[in-house]
Amino acid sequence: MIIGQCRYLLSFGLALFILTALQAKSWKVSESNGIAALKHYIQQAASGDTIFIEGGVYRTGNLVIDKSIHLIGIGLPVFDGEDKFEILTLSGHQISVKGIHFKNSGYSSMNDFAAIKCIDASDVCIEQNEISFAYFAIHVSNSKRITIRQNKITGKPGSEQNTGNGIHLWKCSFAQIDNNVITGHRDGIYFEFVSDSKIECNLSRGNIRYGLHFMFSHRDRYEDNQFITNGAGVAVMYSREVHMHRNEFLNNWGSASYGILLKDITDSEISRNAFLQNTVGIYMEGSSRMTIEANQFSKNGWAMKVQASCNDNEIMGNNFQGNSFDMATNGTLVLNNFDRNYWDKYDGYDLSRDGIGDIPYRPVSMYSMIVEQNPFTLILLRSILIGFLDKAEKAIPGLTPELLIDKSPLMKPVIL
């Protein structure tokens, strides 16, 4: 009986879907009939209808879509906000926007104007668009199941206060952000109160503050992204259960620049990432129950800075090669576990030939402790005095944290 009812409901749902698809209309807008026709078709369109926009320049003002329709560009038409307007506002469900070039959205210190704003929406797809010279490029709030895919976003960087974010999500869930290129904004991608979402295969480059910024966002994943030459790579703050895998953090240089900044984050994973040529690869503060495993740290100023407020973190199976400092901390009490990492500065031996050094390795040098207390001493980095200082510390350990030690250092790099 139950199986029969299920089959009936499935057949009815399929028939309803086919009937809706057959009833859907398509509309076409050209530059000759212009923006008046586009606004008329948006008003007249029913759920499931598609509006095609041919190539040309359309000075749109602010367009509002609050029904389930599809807006598709042919030949990359341009929607020009003339530096005055929010260009496209979406609210509702099952809306798609594809193949349109949005440029010159308005700026307001009171309102978060965007090229595309999505509010109180669900099941929206924004893909294969170009967005240039916008305050916020794509701004999404109080929405779920939003897909933002294969968009090219180019900002006009000014001061941090006068520049919005490339892709901005607030109070959202089940979002998918993938294969976008974002440059020239305050934060490339910004998440606040966003849960159960994915950020994959994006390039975030040349943004003023962060390539990616998390705040109060839980159970999210970011994987296979590149964060290059931003003010800092990624900041993850006040969040839990965040999974960070196979990303590249490259050339994030500056007095307060990091590959990843972790602040008050718990129960998360960082694995198989590459930290190359950053001021600090990973900076950790108030973070606990983290697993940091199988990452490559190369040619950074500091590979990791682990503050004394961090505890119960597992740091294992990583490669530390060519960094000025492998590890730094601001205290002597260490409540984290370092195990089976490869350190290119390790000069121990392996008489048992099991691939593990016979003597433990202390990755925090006396000089790094001095620099942590007095940054001006960095001027002595390449001096012969520092070499003597480190040799003396190895012979008679005293100032460096006693428990910050890798008891099983690897003799060869981990193959990642």
Coordinates of C-alpha atoms in Angstrom, one line a residue:
M1 CA 0.0 0.0 0.0
I2 CA 2.7 2.4 1.0
I3 CA 4.8 1.6 -2.1
G4 CA 1.8 2.2 -4.3
Q5 CA 1.3 5.6 -2.7
C6 CA 4.9 6.5 -3.1
R7 CA 4.8 5.6 -6.8
Y8 CA 1.6 7.7 -7.2
L9 CA 3.2 10.7 -5.6
L10 CA 6.4 10.3 -7.7
S11 CA 4.4 10.0 -10.9
F12 CA 2.3 13.1 -9.9
G13 CA 5.4 15.1 -9.1
L14 CA 7.1 14.2 -12.4
A15 CA 3.9 15.1 -14.4
L16 CA 3.7 18.4 -12.6
F17 CA 7.4 19.2 -13.4
I18 CA 6.8 18.3 -17.1
L19 CA 3.6 20.4 -17.2
T20 CA 5.4 23.4 -15.7
A21 CA 8.3 23.0 -18.1
L22 CA 6.0 22.9 -21.1
Q23 CA 4.1 26.0 -20.0
A24 CA 7.3 28.0 -19.5
K25 CA 7.9 30.8 -21.9
S26 CA 11.1 32.5 -23.2
W27 CA 11.5 36.2 -23.9
K28 CA 14.2 38.0 -25.8
V29 CA 15.6 41.4 -25.2
S30 CA 17.9 43.2 -27.7
E31 CA 19.7 46.5 -27.5
S32 CA 17.2 48.0 -29.9
N33 CA 14.2 47.5 -27.6
G34 CA 16.4 48.1 -24.6
I35 CA 15.8 48.3 -20.9
A36 CA 12.1 49.2 -21.1
A37 CA 11.5 45.8 -22.7
L38 CA 13.6 44.0 -20.1
K39 CA 11.7 45.6 -17.2
H40 CA 8.4 44.8 -19.0
Y41 CA 9.3 41.1 -19.5
I42 CA 10.5 40.7 -15.9
Q43 CA 7.1 42.1 -14.8
Q44 CA 5.1 39.8 -17.2
A45 CA 7.2 36.6 -16.8
A46 CA 5.7 33.7 -14.9
S47 CA 7.6 31.2 -12.8
G48 CA 9.9 29.1 -14.9
D49 CA 10.2 31.6 -17.7
T50 CA 13.5 32.5 -19.3
I51 CA 14.6 36.0 -20.4
F52 CA 17.4 36.1 -22.9
I53 CA 19.4 39.4 -23.2
E54 CA 21.4 39.9 -26.4
G55 CA 24.8 41.7 -26.4
G56 CA 24.8 45.5 -25.9
V57 CA 25.0 48.0 -23.1
Y58 CA 21.9 48.4 -20.8
R59 CA 21.7 51.3 -18.3
T60 CA 19.5 49.4 -16.0
G61 CA 19.0 51.4 -12.9
N62 CA 18.0 48.9 -10.2
L63 CA 16.3 45.7 -11.5
V64 CA 14.3 43.6 -9.0
I65 CA 13.5 40.0 -9.5
D66 CA 11.2 38.4 -7.0
K67 CA 9.9 35.4 -9.0
S68 CA 11.3 32.1 -10.2
I69 CA 12.8 33.1 -13.6
H70 CA 16.1 32.8 -15.4
L71 CA 18.0 35.7 -16.7
I72 CA 20.6 34.6 -19.4
G73 CA 22.9 36.8 -21.4
I74 CA 23.9 36.1 -25.0
G75 CA 27.2 37.5 -26.1
L76 CA 27.9 39.0 -22.6
P77 CA 25.5 42.0 -22.4
V78 CA 26.6 44.8 -20.1
F79 CA 24.4 46.0 -17.2
D80 CA 25.8 49.5 -16.3
G81 CA 24.9 50.9 -12.9
E82 CA 26.5 54.3 -13.8
D83 CA 28.1 54.5 -10.4
K84 CA 24.7 55.2 -8.9
F85 CA 22.6 52.1 -8.5
E86 CA 22.5 48.6 -7.1
I87 CA 22.1 46.8 -10.4
L88 CA 20.3 43.6 -9.7
T89 CA 18.3 42.6 -6.6
L90 CA 17.1 39.0 -6.2
S91 CA 14.5 37.7 -3.7
G92 CA 12.6 34.5 -3.8
H93 CA 13.5 31.0 -5.0
Q94 CA 14.7 29.1 -8.1
I95 CA 16.3 32.1 -9.8
S96 CA 19.3 32.0 -12.1
V97 CA 21.5 34.7 -13.5
K98 CA 24.1 33.7 -16.2
G99 CA 26.3 35.3 -18.8
I100 CA 26.0 39.0 -18.0
H101 CA 28.6 41.7 -17.4
F102 CA 27.7 43.9 -14.4
K103 CA 29.8 47.1 -14.0
N104 CA 29.9 50.4 -12.2
S105 CA 27.4 49.7 -9.4
G106 CA 26.8 52.5 -7.0
Y107 CA 28.6 53.3 -3.7
S108 CA 27.0 54.2 -0.4
S109 CA 28.5 54.5 3.0
M110 CA 25.0 53.8 4.5
N111 CA 23.9 50.9 2.2
D112 CA 25.8 47.9 1.0
F113 CA 25.2 48.5 -2.7
A114 CA 26.1 45.5 -4.9
A115 CA 26.2 44.5 -8.5
I116 CA 24.1 41.5 -7.5
K117 CA 22.3 41.4 -4.2
C118 CA 20.4 38.3 -3.1
I119 CA 18.2 38.6 0.0
D120 CA 15.7 36.2 1.7
A121 CA 16.2 33.7 -1.2
S122 CA 16.8 30.0 -1.8
D123 CA 17.9 27.8 -4.7
V124 CA 19.6 30.7 -6.6
C125 CA 22.4 30.2 -9.1
I126 CA 24.7 33.0 -10.2
E127 CA 27.2 31.7 -12.7
Q128 CA 29.5 32.7 -15.6
N129 CA 29.1 36.4 -15.1
E130 CA 31.6 39.2 -15.1
I131 CA 31.5 41.9 -12.4
S132 CA 33.8 44.9 -12.5
F133 CA 34.1 48.1 -10.5
A134 CA 31.4 47.2 -8.0
Y135 CA 31.3 48.2 -4.3
F136 CA 30.2 44.7 -3.3
A137 CA 30.2 42.4 -6.3
I138 CA 27.8 39.7 -5.0
H139 CA 26.1 40.3 -1.6
V140 CA 23.9 37.5 -0.2
S141 CA 22.0 37.6 3.1
N142 CA 19.5 35.4 4.9
S143 CA 19.5 32.8 2.1
K144 CA 20.1 29.1 1.6
R145 CA 21.2 26.8 -1.2
I146 CA 23.0 29.5 -3.1
T147 CA 25.4 28.6 -5.9
I148 CA 28.0 31.2 -7.1
R149 CA 30.1 29.6 -9.8
Q150 CA 32.6 30.6 -12.6
N151 CA 32.3 34.3 -12.1
K152 CA 35.1 36.8 -12.9
I153 CA 35.1 39.6 -10.3
T154 CA 37.4 42.6 -10.6
G155 CA 37.3 45.4 -8.1
K156 CA 38.6 48.9 -8.0
P157 CA 40.7 48.9 -4.8
G158 CA 40.8 52.0 -2.7
S159 CA 41.0 52.3 1.0
E160 CA 39.7 49.4 3.1
Q161 CA 36.8 51.5 4.4
N162 CA 35.6 52.5 0.9
T163 CA 35.9 49.0 -0.7
G164 CA 33.3 46.2 -0.4
N165 CA 33.9 42.4 -0.6
G166 CA 33.9 40.4 -3.7
I167 CA 31.5 37.6 -2.6
H168 CA 29.8 38.4 0.7
L169 CA 27.5 36.0 2.6
W170 CA 25.7 36.8 5.8
K171 CA 23.4 34.4 7.7
C172 CA 23.3 31.7 5.0
S173 CA 23.5 27.9 4.8
F174 CA 24.3 25.2 2.2
A175 CA 26.1 27.6 -0.2
Q176 CA 28.4 26.5 -2.9
I177 CA 31.1 28.9 -4.0
D178 CA 33.4 27.5 -6.7
N179 CA 35.7 28.3 -9.7
N180 CA 35.4 32.1 -9.3
V181 CA 38.3 34.6 -9.8
I182 CA 38.1 37.5 -7.4
T183 CA 40.6 40.4 -7.3
G184 CA 40.7 44.0 -6.1
H185 CA 38.2 44.0 -3.2
R186 CA 38.4 44.3 0.6
D187 CA 38.0 40.6 1.2
G188 CA 37.8 38.3 -1.8
I189 CA 35.2 36.0 0.0
Y190 CA 33.5 36.9 3.3
F191 CA 31.5 34.5 5.4
E192 CA 29.6 35.6 8.6
F193 CA 27.1 33.3 10.3
V194 CA 27.4 30.9 7.3
S195 CA 27.0 27.1 8.0
D196 CA 27.3 23.8 6.0
S197 CA 28.8 25.5 2.9
K198 CA 31.7 24.8 0.5
I199 CA 34.3 27.1 -1.1
E200 CA 36.2 25.2 -3.8
C201 CA 38.6 25.9 -6.7
N202 CA 38.5 29.7 -6.4
L203 CA 41.4 32.1 -7.1
S204 CA 41.4 35.1 -4.7
R205 CA 44.2 37.5 -5.6
G206 CA 45.3 41.0 -4.8
N207 CA 42.6 41.9 -2.3
I208 CA 43.2 44.6 0.3
R209 CA 42.5 42.7 3.5
Y210 CA 41.9 38.9 3.2
G211 CA 41.6 36.5 0.4
L212 CA 38.9 34.7 2.5
H213 CA 37.4 35.8 5.8
F214 CA 35.4 33.6 8.2
M215 CA 33.4 34.9 11.2
F216 CA 31.1 32.8 13.4
S217 CA 30.7 30.2 10.6
H218 CA 30.6 26.5 11.4
R219 CA 30.8 23.1 9.5
D220 CA 32.2 24.7 6.4
R221 CA 34.8 23.5 3.9
Y222 CA 37.3 25.3 1.7
E223 CA 39.3 23.2 -0.6
D224 CA 41.6 23.5 -3.7
N225 CA 41.6 27.3 -3.6
Q226 CA 44.5 29.7 -4.3
F227 CA 45.1 32.8 -2.1
I228 CA 47.8 34.9 -3.7
T229 CA 49.3 38.3 -2.8
N230 CA 46.5 39.5 -0.6
G231 CA 46.8 41.7 2.5
A232 CA 46.6 38.3 4.2
G233 CA 45.5 34.9 2.9
V234 CA 42.7 33.6 5.1
A235 CA 41.3 34.6 8.5
V236 CA 39.1 32.0 10.4
M237 CA 37.6 33.5 13.6
Y238 CA 35.2 32.3 16.2
S239 CA 34.3 29.2 14.2
R240 CA 34.3 25.5 14.7
E241 CA 34.4 22.3 12.5
V242 CA 36.0 24.1 9.5
H243 CA 37.9 21.9 7.0
M244 CA 40.8 23.4 5.1
H245 CA 42.3 21.1 2.5
R246 CA 44.6 21.4 -0.5
N247 CA 44.7 25.2 -0.7
E248 CA 47.7 27.3 -1.8
F249 CA 48.7 30.4 0.3
L250 CA 51.3 32.3 -1.7
N251 CA 53.1 35.7 -1.4
N252 CA 51.0 37.1 1.4
W253 CA 53.6 39.6 2.7
G254 CA 53.3 42.5 5.2
S255 CA 53.7 43.4 8.8
A256 CA 50.4 41.7 9.7
S257 CA 50.1 39.1 6.9
Y258 CA 49.5 35.4 7.3
G259 CA 48.7 32.4 5.1
I260 CA 46.0 31.5 7.7
L261 CA 45.1 33.5 10.8
L262 CA 43.2 31.3 13.3
K263 CA 41.5 33.0 16.2
D264 CA 39.3 31.2 18.7
I265 CA 38.6 28.3 16.4
T266 CA 38.1 24.7 17.5
D267 CA 37.6 21.1 16.2
S268 CA 38.9 21.9 12.7
E269 CA 41.4 20.4 10.2
I270 CA 44.2 21.9 8.1
S271 CA 45.7 19.3 5.7
R272 CA 47.7 19.1 2.4
N273 CA 48.0 22.8 2.0
A274 CA 51.0 24.7 0.6
F275 CA 52.2 27.8 2.5
L276 CA 54.8 29.4 0.3
Q277 CA 56.5 32.8 0.8
N278 CA 54.2 34.3 3.4
T279 CA 55.3 36.5 6.3
V280 CA 53.7 33.9 8.6
G281 CA 52.3 30.6 7.3
I282 CA 49.9 29.9 10.2
Y283 CA 49.2 32.2 13.1
M284 CA 47.2 30.6 15.9
E285 CA 45.6 32.3 18.9
G286 CA 43.0 30.8 21.3
S287 CA 42.6 27.8 19.1
S288 CA 42.2 24.2 20.3
R289 CA 41.6 20.6 19.1
M290 CA 43.0 21.3 15.7
T291 CA 44.6 18.8 13.4
I292 CA 47.4 20.3 11.3
E293 CA 48.7 17.5 9.1
A294 CA 50.6 16.9 5.9
N295 CA 51.2 20.5 4.9
Q296 CA 54.1 22.1 3.1
F297 CA 55.7 25.2 4.7
S298 CA 58.4 26.7 2.4
K299 CA 60.3 30.0 2.3
N300 CA 58.1 31.8 4.9
G301 CA 59.3 34.3 7.4
W302 CA 57.7 32.1 10.2
A303 CA 56.2 28.8 9.2
M304 CA 54.0 28.8 12.3
K305 CA 53.3 31.1 15.3
V306 CA 51.5 29.2 18.0
Q307 CA 50.5 31.4 20.9
A308 CA 50.4 30.1 24.4
S309 CA 46.6 30.4 24.4
C310 CA 46.4 27.3 22.1
N311 CA 46.0 23.8 23.4
D312 CA 45.3 20.2 22.4
N313 CA 46.4 20.7 18.8
E314 CA 48.0 17.9 16.8
I315 CA 50.8 19.2 14.4
M316 CA 52.1 16.2 12.6
G317 CA 53.5 14.9 9.3
N318 CA 54.3 18.4 7.9
N319 CA 57.3 19.6 5.9
F320 CA 59.2 22.7 7.2
Q321 CA 61.8 23.7 4.5
G322 CA 63.6 27.0 3.9
N323 CA 61.7 29.1 6.4
S324 CA 63.6 31.8 8.3
F325 CA 61.9 30.5 11.5
D326 CA 60.0 27.2 11.7
M327 CA 58.2 27.9 14.9
A328 CA 57.6 30.8 17.3
T329 CA 55.5 31.2 20.5
N330 CA 55.0 33.9 23.2
G331 CA 55.1 31.6 26.2
T332 CA 56.9 28.8 27.9
L333 CA 53.9 26.5 28.6
V334 CA 53.1 24.3 25.6
L335 CA 50.0 22.1 25.6
N336 CA 50.2 21.0 21.9
N337 CA 51.6 17.9 20.3
F338 CA 54.3 18.0 17.6
D339 CA 55.1 14.6 16.1
R340 CA 56.8 13.1 13.0
N341 CA 57.4 16.4 11.1
Y342 CA 60.3 17.0 8.8
W343 CA 62.5 19.9 9.7
D344 CA 65.3 20.9 7.3
K345 CA 67.2 22.5 10.2
Y346 CA 67.3 19.2 12.1
D347 CA 70.9 18.0 12.3
G348 CA 70.4 14.8 14.3
Y349 CA 71.1 11.3 13.2
D350 CA 69.3 8.0 12.6
L351 CA 71.4 5.1 13.7
S352 CA 68.5 2.7 13.7
R353 CA 67.7 3.7 10.1
D354 CA 63.9 3.7 10.7
G355 CA 63.5 7.2 9.1
I356 CA 63.1 8.8 12.5
G357 CA 65.7 10.9 14.2
D358 CA 67.2 9.4 17.3
I359 CA 67.2 12.7 19.3
P360 CA 64.2 15.0 19.6
Y361 CA 64.1 18.4 17.8
R362 CA 63.3 21.7 19.4
P363 CA 62.0 23.9 16.6
V364 CA 61.9 27.1 18.6
S365 CA 65.3 28.8 18.7
M366 CA 66.5 31.2 21.3
Y367 CA 66.8 33.9 18.7
S368 CA 63.1 33.4 17.7
M369 CA 62.1 34.0 21.3
I370 CA 64.2 37.2 21.4
V371 CA 62.6 38.4 18.2
E372 CA 59.2 37.7 19.6
Q373 CA 59.9 40.0 22.5
N374 CA 61.9 42.6 20.5
P375 CA 61.1 42.7 16.7
F376 CA 64.0 45.1 16.1
T377 CA 66.5 42.3 16.6
L378 CA 65.5 40.9 13.2
I379 CA 68.3 43.1 11.8
L380 CA 70.7 40.5 13.2
L381 CA 69.1 37.6 11.3
R382 CA 72.1 36.8 9.1
S383 CA 74.8 37.7 11.6
I384 CA 77.4 35.2 12.9
L385 CA 76.3 36.1 16.5
I386 CA 73.0 34.4 16.0
G387 CA 74.6 31.2 14.9
F388 CA 76.7 31.1 18.1
L389 CA 73.5 31.9 20.1
D390 CA 71.6 28.9 18.7
K391 CA 74.6 26.6 19.2
A392 CA 74.8 27.7 22.8
E393 CA 71.1 27.1 23.3
K394 CA 71.3 23.5 21.9
A395 CA 74.1 22.7 24.3
I396 CA 72.5 24.3 27.4
P397 CA 68.7 24.7 26.8
G398 CA 67.2 27.4 29.0
L399 CA 65.0 30.0 27.4
T400 CA 63.1 28.0 24.8
P401 CA 59.9 26.2 25.8
E402 CA 60.8 22.8 27.2
L403 CA 57.7 21.0 26.0
L404 CA 57.6 22.4 22.4
I405 CA 59.5 19.5 21.0
D406 CA 59.2 16.9 18.2
K407 CA 60.2 13.6 19.8
S408 CA 60.1 11.8 16.4
P409 CA 61.5 14.1 13.8
L410 CA 61.5 12.6 10.3
M411 CA 64.8 12.3 8.4
K412 CA 63.2 12.8 4.9
P413 CA 60.4 15.1 3.7
V414 CA 56.9 13.7 3.7
I415 CA 55.6 12.9 0.2
L416 CA 52.4 15.0 -0.1

